[in-house]
């Protein structure tokens, strides 16, 4: 199909839709965007309580789905499963379970997927995962080598809705930007319905990436992953590991706030709110938030985007 002739698929719609300026007013022409939220499975009772406070605060925003991460090398398998199942049992939210294939044979990964399906989970975020720190990635001899192989395997297990990862700044170990984009296309062609991006702070990098995706024939939504930052030092450390760059303007903004967490939080809010508004003005109408199990910044940014808590929203 000629992508240029069809404006019905999300990426084309985002890139050709109406632009607007100023803060959004809800209308038929500008409905609020669709949101999803990412959580990590808690390690302690205190963190469990923090997570559920976060879920209760964000649930009325009626996210399309909420995803739960899978620890490096599958280390949180049981906790991820327990959190996803509790979401299913105790809320009306739609959970998505992250699943990686690093360090495990195929049948073990398929077993986990089957358990999710049997429990009622219909959405998997399919990922390769990473080798332990300091080691180079090597596929398990009897395992799925890359995320694309996992997507193909999951399609055989059950009719999951599958999301995959995308990297506007290129995955750190990709052979080339073109090779990485080709890998993303293969994951989507294999049956994934959307990609969620690694977080980024330079919005123009993401918008250029959308153009590249469209030129490569990708039609699925490449949902921007938004990371509201309140702990700048931690964000710098993490960004270094995952290949997200920190623009100089951002470093300058946080300068002098090392002992001032309240100002840092407000700056984090301004930066992320500005970012989503820019994306919204460029037509993007889906956002995925890395909440870090803290609701306040995400809630406020969603509010800026025109999303309002609804009494009739998801129940918790
Ligand atoms: C939205 C999101 C959620 C995430 N959630 C988690 C999580 O819950 N748990 C976790 O452990 N990690 C998570 N990660 C991190 C992810 O596991 C790492 O970034 C990992 O290094 C790559 O995973 P992938 O699924 O993108 O891999 P892939 O798509 O398999 O790509 C990995 C690398 O291999 C390259 N490649 C692909 N195929 C080939 C090939 N045939 N030959 C050579 N190179 C190839 C790609 O270009 C890329 O550089 C997440 C990342 C994102 C963006």
XYZ file of C-alpha atoms and ligand atoms in Angstrom:
369
model
C 0.000 0.000 0.000
C 1.214 3.505 -0.746
C 1.781 5.121 2.655
C 1.392 8.596 1.168
C -2.106 7.893 -0.060
C -3.523 6.554 3.196
C -3.913 8.833 6.219
C -5.753 6.240 8.291
C -2.749 4.722 10.069
C -1.396 6.461 13.152
C 2.037 7.527 12.002
C 0.724 9.180 8.866
C -2.041 10.845 10.850
C 0.441 12.192 13.396
C 2.706 13.579 10.700
C -0.005 15.175 8.608
C -2.673 16.088 11.188
C -3.689 19.592 12.195
C -1.198 21.614 14.212
C -2.204 23.918 17.008
C -0.503 26.221 19.429
C -1.232 27.292 22.961
C -2.450 25.092 25.756
C -4.998 22.525 24.634
C -8.727 22.964 24.979
C -10.670 19.723 24.730
C -12.845 19.607 21.660
C -14.026 17.132 19.080
C -11.067 18.168 16.925
C -8.589 17.913 19.794
C -9.609 15.046 22.060
C -7.192 14.350 24.901
C -4.342 11.983 24.000
C -4.189 8.316 24.938
C -1.819 7.533 27.760
C -0.077 4.477 29.129
C 1.965 4.190 32.317
C 4.957 2.036 33.170
C 5.608 0.668 36.659
C 8.317 -1.551 38.089
C 7.515 -4.494 40.365
C 8.157 -3.657 44.044
C 10.879 -5.367 46.048
C 9.659 -4.594 49.558
C 6.384 -4.105 51.388
C 7.014 -0.336 51.560
C 7.620 -0.180 47.799
C 4.496 -2.273 47.239
C 2.476 0.347 49.085
C 4.147 3.133 47.110
C 3.269 1.368 43.849
C -0.382 0.927 44.774
C -0.697 4.529 45.916
C 0.709 5.473 42.513
C -1.720 3.167 40.675
C -4.699 4.553 42.602
C -3.706 8.104 41.774
C -3.194 7.465 38.051
C -6.015 4.982 37.358
C -8.758 7.660 37.048
C -6.830 9.062 34.045
C -8.043 5.945 32.210
C -4.764 4.846 30.609
C -5.046 2.527 27.602
C -2.788 0.113 29.432
C -0.295 0.008 32.274
C 2.913 -1.957 31.860
C 5.072 -3.716 34.429
C 8.797 -4.141 33.780
C 10.784 -7.352 33.932
C 14.065 -7.181 35.878
C 17.361 -7.660 34.057
C 17.777 -11.316 33.081
C 14.279 -12.140 34.286
C 15.245 -11.460 37.901
C 11.803 -10.104 38.768
C 9.813 -12.816 36.991
C 7.701 -13.724 40.032
C 7.245 -10.111 41.150
C 6.311 -8.935 37.658
C 3.794 -11.770 37.408
C 2.351 -11.044 40.871
C 1.946 -7.330 40.100
C 0.316 -7.972 36.720
C -2.082 -10.541 38.188
C -2.993 -8.204 41.055
C -3.728 -5.462 38.500
C -6.029 -7.886 36.707
C -7.777 -9.047 39.858
C -8.149 -5.782 41.726
C -8.514 -3.109 39.047
C -10.171 -2.569 35.704
C -6.864 -1.425 34.210
C -5.425 -3.313 31.233
C -2.005 -4.651 32.240
C 0.869 -5.279 29.848
C 3.639 -7.589 31.051
C 7.210 -6.894 29.947
C 9.026 -10.078 28.947
C 12.676 -10.503 27.958
C 14.398 -13.439 26.272
C 17.982 -12.946 27.511
C 19.516 -15.864 29.424
C 16.584 -18.255 29.098
C 15.684 -21.158 26.807
C 12.713 -20.767 24.518
C 10.429 -23.139 26.381
C 10.950 -21.295 29.677
C 10.043 -17.973 28.018
C 7.032 -19.562 26.342
C 5.925 -21.012 29.702
C 5.938 -17.538 31.232
C 3.934 -16.216 28.265
C 1.459 -19.090 28.544
C 1.000 -18.415 32.271
C 0.210 -14.799 31.446
C -2.317 -15.796 28.806
C -3.968 -18.280 31.182
C -4.180 -15.585 33.855
C -5.993 -13.304 31.405
C -3.103 -11.078 30.277
C -3.415 -10.137 26.608
C -0.608 -7.592 26.145
C 3.138 -8.320 26.239
C 5.986 -5.820 25.846
C 8.493 -8.086 24.076
C 12.156 -7.278 24.674
C 15.563 -8.820 24.261
C 16.923 -7.632 27.594
C 20.568 -7.023 28.460
C 23.562 -9.072 29.577
C 24.708 -8.559 33.174
C 26.784 -5.354 33.607
C 30.241 -5.595 32.065
C 29.350 -8.535 29.808
C 28.620 -8.493 26.084
C 25.212 -9.782 25.000
C 25.173 -13.370 23.776
C 21.960 -15.244 23.024
C 21.125 -18.266 25.174
C 22.051 -21.380 23.099
C 18.448 -22.619 23.193
C 16.825 -19.229 23.452
C 15.337 -16.487 21.346
C 18.290 -14.410 20.149
C 16.580 -11.050 19.611
C 13.278 -9.377 20.331
C 12.081 -10.083 16.783
C 12.467 -13.805 17.461
C 10.527 -13.413 20.710
C 7.713 -11.610 18.871
C 7.531 -14.505 16.386
C 7.495 -17.014 19.266
C 4.770 -15.155 21.145
C 2.566 -15.129 18.059
C 2.674 -18.919 18.176
C 1.823 -19.072 21.891
C -1.347 -16.947 21.717
C -2.942 -13.950 20.083
C -1.204 -11.338 22.253
C -1.204 -7.610 21.636
C 2.569 -7.048 21.406
C 4.563 -3.858 21.959
C 8.282 -3.571 21.216
C 11.050 -1.080 21.992
C 12.302 1.657 19.652
C 15.356 3.897 19.951
C 15.156 7.429 18.502
C 18.843 7.864 19.369
C 19.739 4.349 18.094
C 20.229 1.348 20.385
C 23.736 1.522 21.955
C 24.944 -1.756 20.428
C 23.297 -1.432 17.019
C 25.579 -1.982 14.047
C 24.218 1.210 12.439
C 21.173 3.529 12.588
C 19.847 1.926 9.397
C 20.331 -1.570 10.836
C 18.516 -0.542 14.016
C 15.600 0.930 12.073
C 15.445 -2.218 9.978
C 15.319 -4.240 13.212
C 12.388 -2.128 14.427
C 10.553 -2.680 11.157
C 11.134 -6.418 11.382
C 9.710 -6.481 14.931
C 6.578 -4.698 13.743
C 6.304 -6.831 10.605
C 6.601 -9.923 12.811
C 3.381 -8.949 14.569
C 4.008 -6.176 17.101
C 1.288 -3.529 16.993
C 3.192 -0.583 18.410
C 6.645 0.497 19.495
C 7.382 2.403 22.684
C 10.509 4.516 22.572
C 13.398 4.770 24.929
C 13.031 8.113 26.643
C 14.653 11.147 25.045
C 14.966 14.812 25.967
C 15.725 16.310 22.557
C 12.283 16.313 20.981
C 13.583 17.074 17.489
C 15.538 13.786 17.553
C 12.275 11.908 18.078
C 10.418 13.859 15.397
C 13.216 13.177 12.897
C 13.039 9.511 13.909
C 9.316 9.468 13.053
C 10.167 10.748 9.579
C 12.742 7.960 9.190
C 10.196 5.379 10.371
C 7.631 6.600 7.876
C 10.214 6.576 5.073
C 11.078 2.985 6.047
C 7.430 2.016 5.541
C 6.475 1.793 9.220
C 2.824 2.518 9.908
C 2.401 1.494 13.523
C 2.513 4.141 16.254
C 5.969 4.844 17.657
C 4.739 5.972 21.049
C 7.086 8.441 22.758
C 8.383 7.264 26.123
C 8.310 10.246 28.483
C 10.561 10.316 31.531
C 9.715 13.099 33.981
C 13.022 13.771 35.753
C 13.231 14.983 39.320
C 16.499 13.289 40.301
C 18.850 14.712 37.713
C 22.015 12.943 38.953
C 20.270 9.569 38.705
C 18.919 10.418 35.237
C 22.453 11.223 34.038
C 23.745 7.871 35.301
C 20.888 5.894 33.779
C 20.965 7.768 30.478
C 24.629 6.942 30.096
C 23.795 3.222 30.327
C 20.833 3.223 27.954
C 22.170 5.604 25.312
C 19.802 8.547 25.887
C 21.623 11.845 25.588
C 21.248 14.710 28.034
C 21.169 18.048 26.192
C 23.406 20.833 27.489
C 20.372 23.075 28.186
C 19.043 20.448 30.574
C 22.293 20.189 32.508
C 22.332 23.981 32.787
C 18.714 24.063 33.996
C 19.438 21.663 36.842
C 22.690 23.371 37.804
C 22.545 24.688 41.372
C 19.614 22.482 42.401
C 21.723 19.658 43.860
C 20.423 20.380 47.389
C 16.996 21.597 46.340
C 14.695 18.657 45.548
C 11.560 20.804 45.389
C 12.963 23.043 42.640
C 14.252 19.950 40.822
C 10.740 18.492 40.820
C 9.297 21.707 39.453
C 11.958 21.815 36.748
C 11.242 18.189 35.892
C 7.588 19.074 35.499
C 8.309 22.071 33.267
C 10.704 20.106 31.053
C 8.388 17.135 30.533
C 5.278 19.323 30.143
C 7.073 21.409 27.511
C 8.180 18.248 25.758
C 4.728 16.660 25.563
C 3.170 19.964 24.463
C 5.697 20.191 21.631
C 4.924 16.635 20.622
C 1.197 17.284 20.864
C 1.583 20.386 18.700
C 3.294 18.113 16.191
C 0.303 15.809 16.054
C 1.360 13.051 18.468
C -1.623 11.771 20.421
C -0.256 8.797 22.369
C 2.213 8.978 25.244
C 3.855 6.369 27.462
C 5.087 7.584 30.852
C 7.963 6.071 32.793
C 6.416 6.761 36.190
C 9.144 5.197 38.376
C 6.144 4.350 40.594
C 5.721 8.034 41.482
C 2.468 9.555 40.305
C 2.677 13.317 40.850
C 4.681 14.541 37.857
C 2.905 12.156 35.481
C -0.491 13.213 36.818
C 0.291 16.915 36.395
C 1.715 16.446 32.889
C -1.343 14.433 31.864
C -3.450 17.341 33.146
C -1.457 19.756 30.978
C -2.177 17.475 28.003
C -5.901 17.862 28.604
C -6.432 14.476 30.275
C -8.774 14.657 33.277
C -9.462 12.183 36.030
C -12.825 10.578 35.539
C -15.081 9.189 38.233
C -16.180 6.659 35.654
C -12.558 5.721 34.898
C -10.701 2.578 35.759
C -11.578 1.269 39.195
C -8.991 0.306 41.788
C 9.999 0.736 26.237
C 11.148 -0.103 26.784
C 10.879 -1.012 27.810
C 11.907 -1.808 28.332
N 11.622 -2.688 29.346
C 12.591 -3.509 29.819
C 12.314 -4.477 30.840
O 11.178 -4.567 31.337
N 13.306 -5.296 31.261
C 14.560 -5.222 30.713
O 15.426 -6.007 31.133
N 14.880 -4.323 29.754
C 13.923 -3.466 29.291
N 14.224 -2.546 28.308
C 15.604 -2.449 27.825
C 15.905 -3.427 26.671
O 15.831 -4.758 27.131
C 17.326 -3.116 26.173
O 17.351 -1.854 25.565
C 17.952 -4.169 25.262
O 19.341 -3.853 25.126
C 17.375 -4.236 23.869
O 16.133 -4.774 23.854
P 15.276 -4.760 22.477
O 14.030 -5.490 22.766
O 15.210 -3.402 21.940
O 16.245 -5.663 21.575
P 16.319 -5.968 20.018
O 15.222 -5.341 19.268
O 16.535 -7.432 19.881
O 17.653 -5.191 19.602
C 18.825 -5.277 20.399
C 20.045 -4.878 19.585
O 20.384 -5.914 18.701
C 20.433 -5.406 17.362
N 20.025 -6.538 16.518
C 18.770 -6.979 16.297
N 18.801 -8.085 15.521
C 20.090 -8.345 15.270
C 20.774 -9.353 14.559
N 20.141 -10.319 13.909
N 22.137 -9.317 14.531
C 22.815 -8.359 15.179
N 22.211 -7.352 15.891
C 20.871 -7.352 15.926
C 19.537 -4.192 17.364
O 19.838 -3.270 16.335
C 19.857 -3.618 18.716
O 21.074 -2.937 18.710
C 13.234 -1.698 27.798
C 13.492 -0.770 26.782
C 12.473 0.030 26.278
C 12.770 1.030 25.202
